PDB file of C-alpha atoms in Angstrom:
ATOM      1  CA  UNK A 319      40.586  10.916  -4.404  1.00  0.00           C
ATOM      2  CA  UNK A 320      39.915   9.634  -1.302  1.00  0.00           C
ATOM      3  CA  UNK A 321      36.191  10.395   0.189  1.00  0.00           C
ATOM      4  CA  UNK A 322      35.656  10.887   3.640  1.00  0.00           C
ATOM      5  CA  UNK A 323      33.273  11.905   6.144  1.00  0.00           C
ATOM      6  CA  UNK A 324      32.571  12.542   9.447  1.00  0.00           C
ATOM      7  CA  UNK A 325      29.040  12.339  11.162  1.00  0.00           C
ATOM      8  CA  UNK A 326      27.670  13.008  14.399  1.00  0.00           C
ATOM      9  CA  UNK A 327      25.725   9.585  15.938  1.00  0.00           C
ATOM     10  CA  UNK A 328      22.761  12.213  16.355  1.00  0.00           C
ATOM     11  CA  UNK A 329      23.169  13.807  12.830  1.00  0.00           C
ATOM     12  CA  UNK A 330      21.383  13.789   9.802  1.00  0.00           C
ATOM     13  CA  UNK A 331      21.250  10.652   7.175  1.00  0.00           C
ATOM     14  CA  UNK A 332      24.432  10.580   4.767  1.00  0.00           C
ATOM     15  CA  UNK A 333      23.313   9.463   1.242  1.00  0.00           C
ATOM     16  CA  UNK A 334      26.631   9.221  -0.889  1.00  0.00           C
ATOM     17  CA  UNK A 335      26.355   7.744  -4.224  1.00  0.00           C
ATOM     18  CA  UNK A 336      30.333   7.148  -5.408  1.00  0.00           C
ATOM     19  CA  UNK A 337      30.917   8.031  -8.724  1.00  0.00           C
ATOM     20  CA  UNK A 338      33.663   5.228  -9.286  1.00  0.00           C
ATOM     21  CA  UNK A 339      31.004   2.656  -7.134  1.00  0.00           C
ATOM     22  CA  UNK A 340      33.808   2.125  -4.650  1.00  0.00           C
ATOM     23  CA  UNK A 341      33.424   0.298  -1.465  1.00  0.00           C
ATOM     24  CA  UNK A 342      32.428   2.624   1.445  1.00  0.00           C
ATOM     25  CA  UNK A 343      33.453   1.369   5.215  1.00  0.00           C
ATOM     26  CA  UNK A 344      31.572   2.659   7.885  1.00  0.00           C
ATOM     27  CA  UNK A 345      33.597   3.208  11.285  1.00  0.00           C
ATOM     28  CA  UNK A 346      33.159   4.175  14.796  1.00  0.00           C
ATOM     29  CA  UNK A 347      35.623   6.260  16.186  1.00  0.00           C
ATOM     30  CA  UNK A 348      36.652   6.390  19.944  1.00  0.00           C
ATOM     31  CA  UNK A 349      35.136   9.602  20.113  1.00  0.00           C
ATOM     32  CA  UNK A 350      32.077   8.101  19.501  1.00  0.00           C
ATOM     33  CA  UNK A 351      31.520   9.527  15.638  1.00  0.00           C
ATOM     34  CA  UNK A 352      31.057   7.819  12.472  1.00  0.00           C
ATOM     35  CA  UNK A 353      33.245   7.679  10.089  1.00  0.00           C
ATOM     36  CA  UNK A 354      32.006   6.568   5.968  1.00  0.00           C
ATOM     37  CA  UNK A 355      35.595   6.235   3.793  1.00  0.00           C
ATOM     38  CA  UNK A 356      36.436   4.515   0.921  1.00  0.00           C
ATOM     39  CA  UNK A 357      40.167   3.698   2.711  1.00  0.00           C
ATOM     40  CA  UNK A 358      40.009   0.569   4.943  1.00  0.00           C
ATOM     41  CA  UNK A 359      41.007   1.138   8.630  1.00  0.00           C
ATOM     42  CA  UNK A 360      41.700  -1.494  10.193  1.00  0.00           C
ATOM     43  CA  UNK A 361      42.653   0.403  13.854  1.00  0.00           C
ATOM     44  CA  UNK A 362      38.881   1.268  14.040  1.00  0.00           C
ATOM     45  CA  UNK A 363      35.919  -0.452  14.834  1.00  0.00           C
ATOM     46  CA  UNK A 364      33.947  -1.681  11.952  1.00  0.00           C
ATOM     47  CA  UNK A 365      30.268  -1.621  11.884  1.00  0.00           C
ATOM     48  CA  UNK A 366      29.391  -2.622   8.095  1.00  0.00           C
ATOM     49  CA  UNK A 367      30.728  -2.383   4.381  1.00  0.00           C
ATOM     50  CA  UNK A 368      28.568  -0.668   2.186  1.00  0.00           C
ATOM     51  CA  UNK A 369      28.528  -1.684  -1.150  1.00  0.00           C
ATOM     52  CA  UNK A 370      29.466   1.308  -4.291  1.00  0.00           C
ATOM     53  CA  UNK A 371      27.563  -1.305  -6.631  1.00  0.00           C
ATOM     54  CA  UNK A 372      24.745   0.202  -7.953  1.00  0.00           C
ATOM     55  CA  UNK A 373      21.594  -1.639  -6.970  1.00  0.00           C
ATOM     56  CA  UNK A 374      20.364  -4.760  -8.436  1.00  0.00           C
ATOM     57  CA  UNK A 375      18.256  -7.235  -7.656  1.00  0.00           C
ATOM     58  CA  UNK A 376      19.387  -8.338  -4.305  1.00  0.00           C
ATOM     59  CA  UNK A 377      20.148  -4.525  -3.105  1.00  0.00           C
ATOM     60  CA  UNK A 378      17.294  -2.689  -4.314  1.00  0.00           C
ATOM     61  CA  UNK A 379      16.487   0.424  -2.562  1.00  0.00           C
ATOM     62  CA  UNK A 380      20.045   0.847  -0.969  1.00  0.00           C
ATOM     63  CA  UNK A 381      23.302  -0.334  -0.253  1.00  0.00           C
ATOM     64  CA  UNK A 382      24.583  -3.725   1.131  1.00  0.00           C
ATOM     65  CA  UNK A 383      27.842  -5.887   0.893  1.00  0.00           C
ATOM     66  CA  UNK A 384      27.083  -7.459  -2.322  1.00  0.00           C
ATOM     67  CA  UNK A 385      29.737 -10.365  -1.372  1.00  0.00           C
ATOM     68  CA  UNK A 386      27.470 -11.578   1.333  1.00  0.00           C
ATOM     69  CA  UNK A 387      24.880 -13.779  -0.663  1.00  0.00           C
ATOM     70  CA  UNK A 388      27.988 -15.225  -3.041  1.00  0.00           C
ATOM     71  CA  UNK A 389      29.783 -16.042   0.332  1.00  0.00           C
ATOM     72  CA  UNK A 390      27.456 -17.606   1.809  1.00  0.00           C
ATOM     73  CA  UNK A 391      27.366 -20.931  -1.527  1.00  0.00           C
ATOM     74  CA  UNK A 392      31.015 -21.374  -0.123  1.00  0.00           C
ATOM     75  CA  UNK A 393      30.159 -21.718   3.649  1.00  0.00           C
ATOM     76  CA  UNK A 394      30.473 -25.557   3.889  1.00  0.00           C
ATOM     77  CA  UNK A 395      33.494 -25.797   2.164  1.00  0.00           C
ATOM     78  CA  UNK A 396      35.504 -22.855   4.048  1.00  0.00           C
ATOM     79  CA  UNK A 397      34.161 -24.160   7.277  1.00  0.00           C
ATOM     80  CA  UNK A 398      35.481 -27.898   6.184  1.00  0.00           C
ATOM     81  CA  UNK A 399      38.526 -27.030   4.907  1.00  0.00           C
ATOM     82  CA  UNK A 400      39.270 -24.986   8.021  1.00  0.00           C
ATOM     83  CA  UNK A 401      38.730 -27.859  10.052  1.00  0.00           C
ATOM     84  CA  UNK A 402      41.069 -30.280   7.778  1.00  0.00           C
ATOM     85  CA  UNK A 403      43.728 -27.429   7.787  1.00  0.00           C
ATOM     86  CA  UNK A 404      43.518 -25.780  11.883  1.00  0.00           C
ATOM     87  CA  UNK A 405      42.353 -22.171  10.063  1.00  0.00           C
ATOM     88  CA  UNK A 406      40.134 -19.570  11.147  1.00  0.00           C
ATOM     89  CA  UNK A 407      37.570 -19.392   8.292  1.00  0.00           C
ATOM     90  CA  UNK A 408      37.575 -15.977   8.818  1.00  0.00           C
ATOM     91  CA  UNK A 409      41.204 -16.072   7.187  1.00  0.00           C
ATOM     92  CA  UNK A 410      40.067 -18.110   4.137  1.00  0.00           C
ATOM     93  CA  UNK A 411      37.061 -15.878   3.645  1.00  0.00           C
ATOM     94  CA  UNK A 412      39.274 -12.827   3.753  1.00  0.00           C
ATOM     95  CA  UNK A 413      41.780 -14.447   1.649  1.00  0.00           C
ATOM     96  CA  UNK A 414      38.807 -15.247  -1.366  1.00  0.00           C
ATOM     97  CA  UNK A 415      37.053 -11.780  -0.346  1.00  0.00           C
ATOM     98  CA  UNK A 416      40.877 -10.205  -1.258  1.00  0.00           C
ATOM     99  CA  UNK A 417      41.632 -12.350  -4.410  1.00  0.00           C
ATOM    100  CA  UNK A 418      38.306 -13.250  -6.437  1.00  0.00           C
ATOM    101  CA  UNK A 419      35.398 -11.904  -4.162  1.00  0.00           C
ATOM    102  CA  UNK A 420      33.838 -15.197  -4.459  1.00  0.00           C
ATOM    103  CA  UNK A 421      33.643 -15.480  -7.863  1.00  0.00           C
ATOM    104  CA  UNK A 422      34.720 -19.107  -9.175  1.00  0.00           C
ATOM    105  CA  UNK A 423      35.505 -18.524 -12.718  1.00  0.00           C
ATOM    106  CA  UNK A 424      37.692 -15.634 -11.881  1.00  0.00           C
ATOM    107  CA  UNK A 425      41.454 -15.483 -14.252  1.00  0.00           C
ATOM    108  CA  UNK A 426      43.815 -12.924 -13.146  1.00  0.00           C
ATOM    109  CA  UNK A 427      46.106 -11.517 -15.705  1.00  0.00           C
ATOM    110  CA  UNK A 428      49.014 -13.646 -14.351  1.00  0.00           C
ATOM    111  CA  UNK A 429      46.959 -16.361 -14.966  1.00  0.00           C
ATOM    112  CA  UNK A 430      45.544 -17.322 -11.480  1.00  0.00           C
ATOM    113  CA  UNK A 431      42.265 -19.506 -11.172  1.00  0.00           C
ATOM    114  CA  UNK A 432      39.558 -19.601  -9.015  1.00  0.00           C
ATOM    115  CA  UNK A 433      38.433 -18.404  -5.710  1.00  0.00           C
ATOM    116  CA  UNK A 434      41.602 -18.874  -4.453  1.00  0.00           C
ATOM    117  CA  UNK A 435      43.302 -17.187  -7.366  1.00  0.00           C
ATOM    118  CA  UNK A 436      45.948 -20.426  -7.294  1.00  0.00           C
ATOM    119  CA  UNK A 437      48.623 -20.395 -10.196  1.00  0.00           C
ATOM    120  CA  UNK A 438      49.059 -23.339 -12.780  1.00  0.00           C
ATOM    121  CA  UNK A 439      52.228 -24.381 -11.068  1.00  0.00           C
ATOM    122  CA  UNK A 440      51.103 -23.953  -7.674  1.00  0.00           C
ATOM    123  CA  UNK A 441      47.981 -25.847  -8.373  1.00  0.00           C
ATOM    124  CA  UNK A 442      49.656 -28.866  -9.793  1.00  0.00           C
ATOM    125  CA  UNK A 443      51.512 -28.957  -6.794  1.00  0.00           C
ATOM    126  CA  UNK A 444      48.665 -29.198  -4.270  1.00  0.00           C
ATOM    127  CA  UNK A 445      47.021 -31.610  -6.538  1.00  0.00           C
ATOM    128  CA  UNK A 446      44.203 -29.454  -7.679  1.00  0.00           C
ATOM    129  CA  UNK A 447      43.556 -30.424 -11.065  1.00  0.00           C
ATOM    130  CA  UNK A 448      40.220 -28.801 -11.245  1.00  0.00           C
ATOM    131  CA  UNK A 449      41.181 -25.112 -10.105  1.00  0.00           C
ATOM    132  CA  UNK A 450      37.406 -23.848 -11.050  1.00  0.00           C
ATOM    133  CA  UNK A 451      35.754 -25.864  -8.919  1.00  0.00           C
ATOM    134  CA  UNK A 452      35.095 -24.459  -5.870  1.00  0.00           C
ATOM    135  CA  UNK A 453      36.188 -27.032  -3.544  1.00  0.00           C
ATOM    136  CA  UNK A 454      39.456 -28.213  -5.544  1.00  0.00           C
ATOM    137  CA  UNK A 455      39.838 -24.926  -5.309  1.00  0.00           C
ATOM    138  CA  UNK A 456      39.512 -24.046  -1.715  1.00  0.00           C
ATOM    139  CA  UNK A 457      40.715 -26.611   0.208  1.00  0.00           C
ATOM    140  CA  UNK A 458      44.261 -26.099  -2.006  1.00  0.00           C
ATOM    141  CA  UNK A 459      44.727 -22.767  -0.979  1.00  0.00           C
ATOM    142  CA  UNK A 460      43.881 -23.327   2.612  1.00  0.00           C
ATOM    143  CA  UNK A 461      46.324 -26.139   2.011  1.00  0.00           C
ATOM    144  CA  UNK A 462      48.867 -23.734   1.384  1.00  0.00           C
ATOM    145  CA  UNK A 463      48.012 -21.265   3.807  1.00  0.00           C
ATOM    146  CA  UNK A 464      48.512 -24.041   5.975  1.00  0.00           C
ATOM    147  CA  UNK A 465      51.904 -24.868   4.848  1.00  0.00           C
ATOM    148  CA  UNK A 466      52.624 -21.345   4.758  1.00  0.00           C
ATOM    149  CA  UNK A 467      51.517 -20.765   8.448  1.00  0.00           C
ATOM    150  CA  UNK A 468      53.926 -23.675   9.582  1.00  0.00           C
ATOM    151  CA  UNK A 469      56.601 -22.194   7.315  1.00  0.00           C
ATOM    152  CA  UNK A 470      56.386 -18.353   8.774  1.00  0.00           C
ATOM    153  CA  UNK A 471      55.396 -19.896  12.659  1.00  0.00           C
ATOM    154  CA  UNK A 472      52.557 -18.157  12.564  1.00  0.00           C
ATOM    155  CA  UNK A 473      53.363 -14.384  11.294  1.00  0.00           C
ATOM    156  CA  UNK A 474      49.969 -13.847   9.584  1.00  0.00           C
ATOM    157  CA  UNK A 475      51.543 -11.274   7.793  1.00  0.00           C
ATOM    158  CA  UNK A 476      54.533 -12.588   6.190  1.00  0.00           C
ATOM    159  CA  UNK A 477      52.027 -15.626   5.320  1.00  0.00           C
ATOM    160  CA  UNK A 478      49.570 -13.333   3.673  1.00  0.00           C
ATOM    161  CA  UNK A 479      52.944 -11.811   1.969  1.00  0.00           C
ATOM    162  CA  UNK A 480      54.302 -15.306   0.834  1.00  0.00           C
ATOM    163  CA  UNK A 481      50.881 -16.147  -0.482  1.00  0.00           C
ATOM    164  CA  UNK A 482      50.303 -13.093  -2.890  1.00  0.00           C
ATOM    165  CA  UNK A 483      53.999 -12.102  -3.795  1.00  0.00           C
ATOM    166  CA  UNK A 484      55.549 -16.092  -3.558  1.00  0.00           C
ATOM    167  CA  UNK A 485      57.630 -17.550  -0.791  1.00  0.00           C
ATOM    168  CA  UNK A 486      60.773 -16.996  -2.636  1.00  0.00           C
ATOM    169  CA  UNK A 487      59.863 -13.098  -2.959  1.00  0.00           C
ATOM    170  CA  UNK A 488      59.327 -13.103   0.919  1.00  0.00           C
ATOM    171  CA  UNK A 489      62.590 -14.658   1.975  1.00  0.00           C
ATOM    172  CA  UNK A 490      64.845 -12.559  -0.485  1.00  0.00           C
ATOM    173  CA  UNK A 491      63.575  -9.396   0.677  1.00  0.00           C
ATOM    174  CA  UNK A 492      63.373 -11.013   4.493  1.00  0.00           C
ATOM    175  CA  UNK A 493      59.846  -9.642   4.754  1.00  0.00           C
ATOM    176  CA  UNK A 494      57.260  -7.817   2.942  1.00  0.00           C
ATOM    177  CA  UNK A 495      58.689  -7.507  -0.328  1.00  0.00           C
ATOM    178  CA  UNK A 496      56.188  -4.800  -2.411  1.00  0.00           C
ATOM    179  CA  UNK A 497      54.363  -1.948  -1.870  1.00  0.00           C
ATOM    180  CA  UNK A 498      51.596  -3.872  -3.697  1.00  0.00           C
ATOM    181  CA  UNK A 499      51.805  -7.008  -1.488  1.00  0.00           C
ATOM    182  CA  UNK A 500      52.088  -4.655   1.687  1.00  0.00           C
ATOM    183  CA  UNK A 501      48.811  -2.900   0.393  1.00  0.00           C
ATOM    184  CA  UNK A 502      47.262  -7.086  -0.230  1.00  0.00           C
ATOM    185  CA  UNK A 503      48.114  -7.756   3.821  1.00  0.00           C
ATOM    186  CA  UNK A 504      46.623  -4.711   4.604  1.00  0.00           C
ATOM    187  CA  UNK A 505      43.216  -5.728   2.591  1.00  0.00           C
ATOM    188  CA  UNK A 506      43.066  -9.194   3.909  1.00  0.00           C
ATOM    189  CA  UNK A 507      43.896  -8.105   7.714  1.00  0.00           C
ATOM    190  CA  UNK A 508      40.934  -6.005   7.229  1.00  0.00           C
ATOM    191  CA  UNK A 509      38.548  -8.403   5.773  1.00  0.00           C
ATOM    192  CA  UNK A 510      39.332 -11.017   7.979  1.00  0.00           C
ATOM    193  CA  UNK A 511      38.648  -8.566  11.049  1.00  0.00           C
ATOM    194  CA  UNK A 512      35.282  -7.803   9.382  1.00  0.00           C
ATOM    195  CA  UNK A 513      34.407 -11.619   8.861  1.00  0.00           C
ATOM    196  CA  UNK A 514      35.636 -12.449  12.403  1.00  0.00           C
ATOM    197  CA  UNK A 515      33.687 -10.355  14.348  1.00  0.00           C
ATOM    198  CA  UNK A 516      30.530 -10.914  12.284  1.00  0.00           C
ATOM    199  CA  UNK A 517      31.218 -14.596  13.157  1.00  0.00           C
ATOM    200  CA  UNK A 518      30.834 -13.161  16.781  1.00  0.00           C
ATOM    201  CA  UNK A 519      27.723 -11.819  16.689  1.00  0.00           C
TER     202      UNK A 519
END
């Protein structure tokens, strides 16, 4: 069930404690109201991401995006492999928010490693012999972002598609091919919004 609420800018405080600690977004509207959801919405403006963790030692007393202080190890090497690769960081941050949120060790059932969540195969094939460590790690799957970007002339989102569901997926179905991998562009679109503009500020 979806949660979802509507505030006045001069209202009251909201305190809503999840019970599934889910992810709240908090929007503005064009109206000028605030809107808290668990559902990402990517056609309003975002003003933070409030964590559905309950608190621990970096949070105490309240909410806060708990990917933040584990982003922020893998600056340098976003930012440099960017630079090797002509991305916005943004879209590599979004990417690793999507598939491991910044978690190194992470295994996916399918059996993709690391930040990047890269499979065995695809690994091997970008020369990343070392898929837990971090930079191996990132700088191969900005690699093939890269080569997936020059591949798709640009279309962020059939790159984003390519990347989750596999290139051959992509061209069969001649665009998004799952309701899953339309519901993975969705999250990274969103998280690479949220990254970009806090670049901004």
């Amino acid at each position: 069930v979806t949660a979802c609420f509507v505030i006045g800018l001069v209202g009251g405080v909201l305190i809503y404690t999840p019970s599934a600690f889910a992810d709240l977004y908090k929007y503005r509207t064009d109206s000028g109201e605030v809107l808290i959801t668990t559902d990402a919405r990517p056609e309003l403006e975002l003003v933070r991401v409030i964590s559905g963790e309950p608190p621990g030692e970096e949070s105490k007393g309240g909410y806060s995006d708990p990917s933040i202080s584990k982003k922020e190890r893998f600056e340098g090497l976003i930012e440099a492999a960017g630079r090797k690769y002509d991305l916005p960081p943004s879209l590599i941050e979004a990417v690793i928010r999507v598939e491991s949120n910044f978690q190194p060790d992470v295994i996916s059932s399918a059996g993709a490693q690391g930040l990047m969540q890269l499979m065995p195969a695809t690994a091997d094939s970008l020369g990343v012999d070392k898929p837990f460590d971090p930079k191996q790690n990132i700088f191969g799957g900005s690699q093939l972002l890269s080569n997936l970007v020059e591949r798709y002339d640009g279309d962020m989102k059939l790159v984003l598609a390519a990347y989750n569901a596999g290139d051959l997926a992509v061209q069969r179905a001649e665009g998004i091919p799952y309701r899953k991998t339309r519901e993975y562009v969705k999250k990274v679109s969103h998280w690479f919004r949220y990254y970009y503009d806090r670049r901004r500020r």
